mmCIF file of C-alpha atoms in Angstrom:
data_model
loop_
_atom_site.group_PDB
_atom_site.id
_atom_site.type_symbol
_atom_site.label_atom_id
_atom_site.label_comp_id
_atom_site.label_asym_id
_atom_site.label_seq_id
_atom_site.Cartn_x
_atom_site.Cartn_y
_atom_site.Cartn_z
ATOM 1 C CA UNK A 1 14.009 0.624 -26.473
ATOM 2 C CA UNK A 2 14.453 0.277 -22.694
ATOM 3 C CA UNK A 3 12.709 -2.815 -21.394
ATOM 4 C CA UNK A 4 13.812 -2.832 -17.746
ATOM 5 C CA UNK A 5 12.496 0.598 -16.854
ATOM 6 C CA UNK A 6 11.600 0.752 -13.133
ATOM 7 C CA UNK A 7 7.965 1.150 -12.157
ATOM 8 C CA UNK A 8 8.981 3.483 -9.328
ATOM 9 C CA UNK A 9 12.129 5.586 -9.289
ATOM 10 C CA UNK A 10 13.031 7.687 -6.253
ATOM 11 C CA UNK A 11 15.983 9.973 -6.943
ATOM 12 C CA UNK A 12 17.722 11.781 -4.046
ATOM 13 C CA UNK A 13 14.413 12.462 -2.302
ATOM 14 C CA UNK A 14 14.182 14.243 1.016
ATOM 15 C CA UNK A 15 11.948 16.421 3.157
ATOM 16 C CA UNK A 16 12.727 18.885 5.913
ATOM 17 C CA UNK A 17 10.372 19.990 8.682
ATOM 18 C CA UNK A 18 11.516 23.170 10.419
ATOM 19 C CA UNK A 19 15.160 22.415 9.750
ATOM 20 C CA UNK A 20 14.857 18.753 10.733
ATOM 21 C CA UNK A 21 15.643 16.303 7.936
ATOM 22 C CA UNK A 22 12.940 13.644 8.327
ATOM 23 C CA UNK A 23 13.999 11.902 5.104
ATOM 24 C CA UNK A 24 17.299 12.672 3.416
ATOM 25 C CA UNK A 25 18.745 11.817 -0.009
ATOM 26 C CA UNK A 26 16.850 8.540 -0.518
ATOM 27 C CA UNK A 27 17.315 6.587 -3.747
ATOM 28 C CA UNK A 28 15.123 3.610 -4.590
ATOM 29 C CA UNK A 29 13.996 1.664 -7.638
ATOM 30 C CA UNK A 30 11.174 -0.878 -7.782
ATOM 31 C CA UNK A 31 10.651 -3.091 -10.810
ATOM 32 C CA UNK A 32 7.304 -4.372 -11.967
ATOM 33 C CA UNK A 33 6.134 -7.350 -9.931
ATOM 34 C CA UNK A 34 8.689 -6.958 -7.138
ATOM 35 C CA UNK A 35 7.841 -7.443 -3.464
ATOM 36 C CA UNK A 36 10.189 -5.207 -1.503
ATOM 37 C CA UNK A 37 10.486 -4.462 2.200
ATOM 38 C CA UNK A 38 11.271 -1.166 3.926
ATOM 39 C CA UNK A 39 12.452 -1.581 7.507
ATOM 40 C CA UNK A 40 14.120 0.476 10.208
ATOM 41 C CA UNK A 41 13.880 1.392 13.883
ATOM 42 C CA UNK A 42 10.960 3.443 15.194
ATOM 43 C CA UNK A 43 11.246 7.029 13.990
ATOM 44 C CA UNK A 44 13.452 6.099 11.035
ATOM 45 C CA UNK A 45 11.195 7.950 8.562
ATOM 46 C CA UNK A 46 9.402 5.001 6.954
ATOM 47 C CA UNK A 47 5.841 6.348 7.127
ATOM 48 C CA UNK A 48 7.078 9.828 6.161
ATOM 49 C CA UNK A 49 8.574 8.220 3.063
ATOM 50 C CA UNK A 50 5.202 6.614 2.241
ATOM 51 C CA UNK A 51 3.594 10.032 2.670
ATOM 52 C CA UNK A 52 6.035 11.432 0.110
ATOM 53 C CA UNK A 53 5.178 8.692 -2.372
ATOM 54 C CA UNK A 54 1.439 9.267 -1.992
ATOM 55 C CA UNK A 55 1.347 13.068 -2.119
ATOM 56 C CA UNK A 56 0.566 13.696 1.544
ATOM 57 C CA UNK A 57 3.891 15.552 1.656
ATOM 58 C CA UNK A 58 5.794 17.126 -1.223
ATOM 59 C CA UNK A 59 9.548 16.498 -1.255
ATOM 60 C CA UNK A 60 11.756 19.492 -0.538
ATOM 61 C CA UNK A 61 14.459 17.827 -2.614
ATOM 62 C CA UNK A 62 14.696 15.137 -5.264
ATOM 63 C CA UNK A 63 12.340 13.526 -7.745
ATOM 64 C CA UNK A 64 9.755 10.719 -7.705
ATOM 65 C CA UNK A 65 8.717 9.009 -10.939
ATOM 66 C CA UNK A 66 5.986 6.445 -11.551
ATOM 67 C CA UNK A 67 6.149 4.733 -14.938
ATOM 68 C CA UNK A 68 8.680 7.329 -16.030
ATOM 69 C CA UNK A 69 6.476 10.316 -15.134
ATOM 70 C CA UNK A 70 7.208 12.769 -12.349
ATOM 71 C CA UNK A 71 4.567 12.773 -9.611
ATOM 72 C CA UNK A 72 6.071 15.387 -7.261
ATOM 73 C CA UNK A 73 3.430 17.949 -6.338
ATOM 74 C CA UNK A 74 0.477 15.761 -7.318
ATOM 75 C CA UNK A 75 -2.406 15.581 -4.843
ATOM 76 C CA UNK A 76 -3.083 12.212 -3.181
ATOM 77 C CA UNK A 77 -6.195 11.566 -5.315
ATOM 78 C CA UNK A 78 -4.179 12.248 -8.478
ATOM 79 C CA UNK A 79 -1.471 9.810 -7.402
ATOM 80 C CA UNK A 80 -4.129 7.192 -6.613
ATOM 81 C CA UNK A 81 -5.506 7.567 -10.140
ATOM 82 C CA UNK A 82 -2.010 7.191 -11.554
ATOM 83 C CA UNK A 83 -1.576 3.847 -9.837
ATOM 84 C CA UNK A 84 -0.327 4.078 -6.233
ATOM 85 C CA UNK A 85 -2.531 2.869 -3.396
ATOM 86 C CA UNK A 86 -1.782 2.314 0.284
ATOM 87 C CA UNK A 87 -2.915 1.001 3.629
ATOM 88 C CA UNK A 88 -2.124 2.556 6.994
ATOM 89 C CA UNK A 89 -0.441 1.468 10.210
ATOM 90 C CA UNK A 90 -3.673 2.315 12.027
ATOM 91 C CA UNK A 91 -6.590 0.842 10.108
ATOM 92 C CA UNK A 92 -8.585 3.532 8.296
ATOM 93 C CA UNK A 93 -11.961 2.207 7.252
ATOM 94 C CA UNK A 94 -15.342 3.889 6.983
ATOM 95 C CA UNK A 95 -16.507 2.189 10.147
ATOM 96 C CA UNK A 96 -20.194 3.021 9.832
ATOM 97 C CA UNK A 97 -20.364 1.875 6.211
ATOM 98 C CA UNK A 98 -20.869 -1.739 5.224
ATOM 99 C CA UNK A 99 -18.022 -3.911 4.041
ATOM 100 C CA UNK A 100 -19.442 -3.702 0.508
ATOM 101 C CA UNK A 101 -19.721 0.085 0.586
ATOM 102 C CA UNK A 102 -16.115 0.417 1.779
ATOM 103 C CA UNK A 103 -14.980 -1.293 -1.414
ATOM 104 C CA UNK A 104 -17.481 0.565 -3.612
ATOM 105 C CA UNK A 105 -16.055 3.866 -2.375
ATOM 106 C CA UNK A 106 -12.700 2.842 -3.851
ATOM 107 C CA UNK A 107 -14.292 1.821 -7.144
ATOM 108 C CA UNK A 108 -15.814 5.280 -7.512
ATOM 109 C CA UNK A 109 -12.330 6.669 -8.165
ATOM 110 C CA UNK A 110 -12.411 4.785 -11.484
ATOM 111 C CA UNK A 111 -16.140 5.089 -12.184
ATOM 112 C CA UNK A 112 -17.020 5.059 -15.875
ATOM 113 C CA UNK A 113 -20.238 7.067 -15.479
ATOM 114 C CA UNK A 114 -19.694 10.781 -14.911
ATOM 115 C CA UNK A 115 -20.954 13.178 -12.297
ATOM 116 C CA UNK A 116 -23.629 14.633 -14.579
ATOM 117 C CA UNK A 117 -25.242 11.258 -15.182
ATOM 118 C CA UNK A 118 -25.335 10.799 -11.406
ATOM 119 C CA UNK A 119 -26.836 14.241 -10.752
ATOM 120 C CA UNK A 120 -29.459 13.799 -13.482
ATOM 121 C CA UNK A 121 -30.077 10.149 -12.517
ATOM 122 C CA UNK A 122 -29.577 9.032 -16.100
ATOM 123 C CA UNK A 123 -29.747 5.337 -17.111
ATOM 124 C CA UNK A 124 -25.948 5.282 -17.402
ATOM 125 C CA UNK A 125 -25.751 6.146 -13.697
ATOM 126 C CA UNK A 126 -27.866 3.175 -12.615
ATOM 127 C CA UNK A 127 -26.103 0.853 -15.039
ATOM 128 C CA UNK A 128 -22.705 1.990 -13.767
ATOM 129 C CA UNK A 129 -23.720 1.611 -10.117
ATOM 130 C CA UNK A 130 -25.042 -1.904 -10.712
ATOM 131 C CA UNK A 131 -21.849 -2.961 -12.502
ATOM 132 C CA UNK A 132 -19.741 -1.416 -9.732
ATOM 133 C CA UNK A 133 -21.645 -3.263 -7.012
ATOM 134 C CA UNK A 134 -21.272 -6.607 -8.744
ATOM 135 C CA UNK A 135 -17.575 -5.984 -9.326
ATOM 136 C CA UNK A 136 -17.159 -5.105 -5.643
ATOM 137 C CA UNK A 137 -18.941 -8.303 -4.555
ATOM 138 C CA UNK A 138 -16.772 -10.388 -6.868
ATOM 139 C CA UNK A 139 -13.742 -8.659 -5.391
ATOM 140 C CA UNK A 140 -14.833 -9.412 -1.822
ATOM 141 C CA UNK A 141 -15.148 -13.087 -2.749
ATOM 142 C CA UNK A 142 -11.435 -13.165 -3.568
ATOM 143 C CA UNK A 143 -10.701 -12.102 0.016
ATOM 144 C CA UNK A 144 -13.377 -14.330 1.581
ATOM 145 C CA UNK A 145 -15.214 -11.233 2.753
ATOM 146 C CA UNK A 146 -18.395 -11.580 0.701
ATOM 147 C CA UNK A 147 -20.254 -13.218 3.584
ATOM 148 C CA UNK A 148 -19.715 -9.999 5.573
ATOM 149 C CA UNK A 149 -20.749 -7.616 2.787
ATOM 150 C CA UNK A 150 -23.734 -6.192 4.703
ATOM 151 C CA UNK A 151 -21.906 -5.934 8.044
ATOM 152 C CA UNK A 152 -20.614 -2.576 9.220
ATOM 153 C CA UNK A 153 -16.840 -2.455 8.907
ATOM 154 C CA UNK A 154 -16.416 -1.732 12.617
ATOM 155 C CA UNK A 155 -18.036 -5.075 13.483
ATOM 156 C CA UNK A 156 -15.433 -7.178 11.677
ATOM 157 C CA UNK A 157 -12.743 -9.017 13.656
ATOM 158 C CA UNK A 158 -9.386 -7.219 13.600
ATOM 159 C CA UNK A 159 -7.751 -9.552 11.085
ATOM 160 C CA UNK A 160 -10.726 -9.221 8.720
ATOM 161 C CA UNK A 161 -10.563 -5.433 8.993
ATOM 162 C CA UNK A 162 -6.958 -5.620 7.806
ATOM 163 C CA UNK A 163 -8.049 -7.764 4.859
ATOM 164 C CA UNK A 164 -10.811 -5.279 4.035
ATOM 165 C CA UNK A 165 -8.384 -2.358 4.080
ATOM 166 C CA UNK A 166 -6.098 -4.194 1.664
ATOM 167 C CA UNK A 167 -9.085 -5.136 -0.511
ATOM 168 C CA UNK A 168 -10.216 -1.512 -0.628
ATOM 169 C CA UNK A 169 -6.717 -0.362 -1.589
ATOM 170 C CA UNK A 170 -6.609 -2.923 -4.404
ATOM 171 C CA UNK A 171 -10.042 -1.857 -5.650
ATOM 172 C CA UNK A 172 -8.454 1.353 -6.966
ATOM 173 C CA UNK A 173 -6.585 -0.942 -9.387
ATOM 174 C CA UNK A 174 -3.048 0.182 -8.534
ATOM 175 C CA UNK A 175 0.200 -0.867 -10.138
ATOM 176 C CA UNK A 176 2.037 -0.161 -6.855
ATOM 177 C CA UNK A 177 0.627 -1.127 -3.456
ATOM 178 C CA UNK A 178 2.143 0.338 -0.276
ATOM 179 C CA UNK A 179 1.471 -1.636 2.905
ATOM 180 C CA UNK A 180 2.241 0.214 6.149
ATOM 181 C CA UNK A 181 2.745 -2.341 8.939
ATOM 182 C CA UNK A 182 -0.105 -4.660 7.890
ATOM 183 C CA UNK A 183 0.767 -7.179 10.625
ATOM 184 C CA UNK A 184 0.539 -4.623 13.449
ATOM 185 C CA UNK A 185 -1.623 -6.030 16.244
ATOM 186 C CA UNK A 186 -1.893 -9.477 14.705
ATOM 187 C CA UNK A 187 -1.239 -12.769 16.467
ATOM 188 C CA UNK A 188 1.145 -15.348 14.910
ATOM 189 C CA UNK A 189 -1.666 -17.216 13.149
ATOM 190 C CA UNK A 190 -3.060 -14.009 11.628
ATOM 191 C CA UNK A 191 0.449 -12.976 10.567
ATOM 192 C CA UNK A 192 1.024 -16.305 8.824
ATOM 193 C CA UNK A 193 -2.296 -15.900 7.007
ATOM 194 C CA UNK A 194 -1.282 -12.364 6.024
ATOM 195 C CA UNK A 195 2.008 -13.620 4.550
ATOM 196 C CA UNK A 196 0.075 -15.971 2.301
ATOM 197 C CA UNK A 197 -2.381 -13.201 1.368
ATOM 198 C CA UNK A 198 0.409 -10.795 0.356
ATOM 199 C CA UNK A 199 2.062 -13.424 -1.826
ATOM 200 C CA UNK A 200 -1.322 -14.270 -3.344
ATOM 201 C CA UNK A 201 -2.352 -10.713 -4.224
ATOM 202 C CA UNK A 202 1.028 -9.939 -5.743
ATOM 203 C CA UNK A 203 0.624 -12.830 -8.170
ATOM 204 C CA UNK A 204 -3.144 -12.485 -8.662
ATOM 205 C CA UNK A 205 -3.086 -8.769 -9.474
ATOM 206 C CA UNK A 206 0.391 -8.565 -11.055
ATOM 207 C CA UNK A 207 1.411 -5.954 -8.505
ATOM 208 C CA UNK A 208 4.526 -4.309 -7.244
ATOM 209 C CA UNK A 209 4.407 -4.150 -3.432
ATOM 210 C CA UNK A 210 6.443 -2.041 -1.017
ATOM 211 C CA UNK A 211 6.017 -3.198 2.558
ATOM 212 C CA UNK A 212 6.819 -1.449 5.849
ATOM 213 C CA UNK A 213 6.866 -3.964 8.667
ATOM 214 C CA UNK A 214 8.420 -4.549 12.095
ATOM 215 C CA UNK A 215 7.680 -8.272 12.054
ATOM 216 C CA UNK A 216 10.976 -9.516 10.669
ATOM 217 C CA UNK A 217 9.681 -13.041 10.145
ATOM 218 C CA UNK A 218 7.109 -11.652 7.724
ATOM 219 C CA UNK A 219 9.594 -9.364 5.969
ATOM 220 C CA UNK A 220 12.269 -12.045 5.593
ATOM 221 C CA UNK A 221 9.654 -14.583 4.532
ATOM 222 C CA UNK A 222 7.997 -12.708 1.666
ATOM 223 C CA UNK A 223 10.322 -9.949 0.409
ATOM 224 C CA UNK A 224 12.777 -10.356 -2.454
ATOM 225 C CA UNK A 225 14.775 -7.259 -1.513
ATOM 226 C CA UNK A 226 14.853 -5.025 1.544
ATOM 227 C CA UNK A 227 15.762 -1.369 2.054
ATOM 228 C CA UNK A 228 16.754 -0.147 5.523
ATOM 229 C CA UNK A 229 16.147 3.399 6.791
ATOM 230 C CA UNK A 230 17.756 4.891 9.878
ATOM 231 C CA UNK A 231 17.329 8.530 10.918
ATOM 232 C CA UNK A 232 15.807 9.292 7.529
ATOM 233 C CA UNK A 233 18.695 7.874 5.507
ATOM 234 C CA UNK A 234 19.082 4.607 3.637
ATOM 235 C CA UNK A 235 21.844 2.605 5.252
ATOM 236 C CA UNK A 236 21.472 -0.706 3.419
ATOM 237 C CA UNK A 237 19.764 -2.509 0.537
ATOM 238 C CA UNK A 238 19.902 -6.154 -0.448
ATOM 239 C CA UNK A 239 18.424 -9.606 -0.180
ATOM 240 C CA UNK A 240 16.979 -10.807 3.143
ATOM 241 C CA UNK A 241 20.161 -12.798 3.799
ATOM 242 C CA UNK A 242 22.392 -9.793 3.078
ATOM 243 C CA UNK A 243 20.294 -7.545 5.320
ATOM 244 C CA UNK A 244 20.244 -10.066 8.162
ATOM 245 C CA UNK A 245 24.059 -10.095 8.218
ATOM 246 C CA UNK A 246 24.696 -6.412 7.516
ATOM 247 C CA UNK A 247 26.704 -4.783 10.366
ATOM 248 C CA UNK A 248 25.073 -1.369 9.817
ATOM 249 C CA UNK A 249 21.611 -2.891 10.136
ATOM 250 C CA UNK A 250 22.548 -4.797 13.270
ATOM 251 C CA UNK A 251 23.995 -1.616 14.793
ATOM 252 C CA UNK A 252 20.901 0.442 13.861
ATOM 253 C CA UNK A 253 18.662 -2.009 15.645
ATOM 254 C CA UNK A 254 20.965 -2.013 18.693
ATOM 255 C CA UNK A 255 20.621 -5.729 19.184
ATOM 256 C CA UNK A 256 16.934 -5.964 18.245
ATOM 257 C CA UNK A 257 15.913 -9.178 16.500
ATOM 258 C CA UNK A 258 16.385 -8.822 12.736
ATOM 259 C CA UNK A 259 16.321 -12.460 11.661
#
């Protein structure tokens, strides 16, 4: 019996838009509990790759497996239910909803009470809603957001909005969390706090995390392995030290800071 089966396996995956290869022949494996970085210059195809993993785009070549099962062609909501959740480079919250309701929305994807009990307002509906609300509050406490539970999401400070987006993604109870530039727009103090948060949630929730980030201090500080994309192709993979000294990576960044 195979015991080291990867949680995520990406096999020769690519996508073409109008003849342009946005992502080409990418291979990647993530083991359970790993914290892995995905870096590359602007326009390298990193977010497109996340969109392939989450069903926003369907690969035109290759295969994606989660827990040994092919997920190509699945809709985003189906992939979420199977265990992949994500955040976005530009924060996507329900700004007019409260902090609590933003998390409750995520919990509804795994609601135990069905649609008919909700339509008919059966006791199971009210019981399920009450349990969901308490679970959401307990979840917000983990992220020190419970004090803001009745605030509209748009009124939170920027760093707290980032924390809320991560909390909402985790509320879907994923096995794989994709973070798309979570430190974007943060100051050094907020970035340092984010580094600690990422390490904490990985251990707390027994997660595998794949992280896109331009802040190399964050990437080198928290990731065990790093993949590097350039023009849609993987050009390197290794430990932070190996990546920092890789000639191909240095050339791709054209002298940009990578250490």
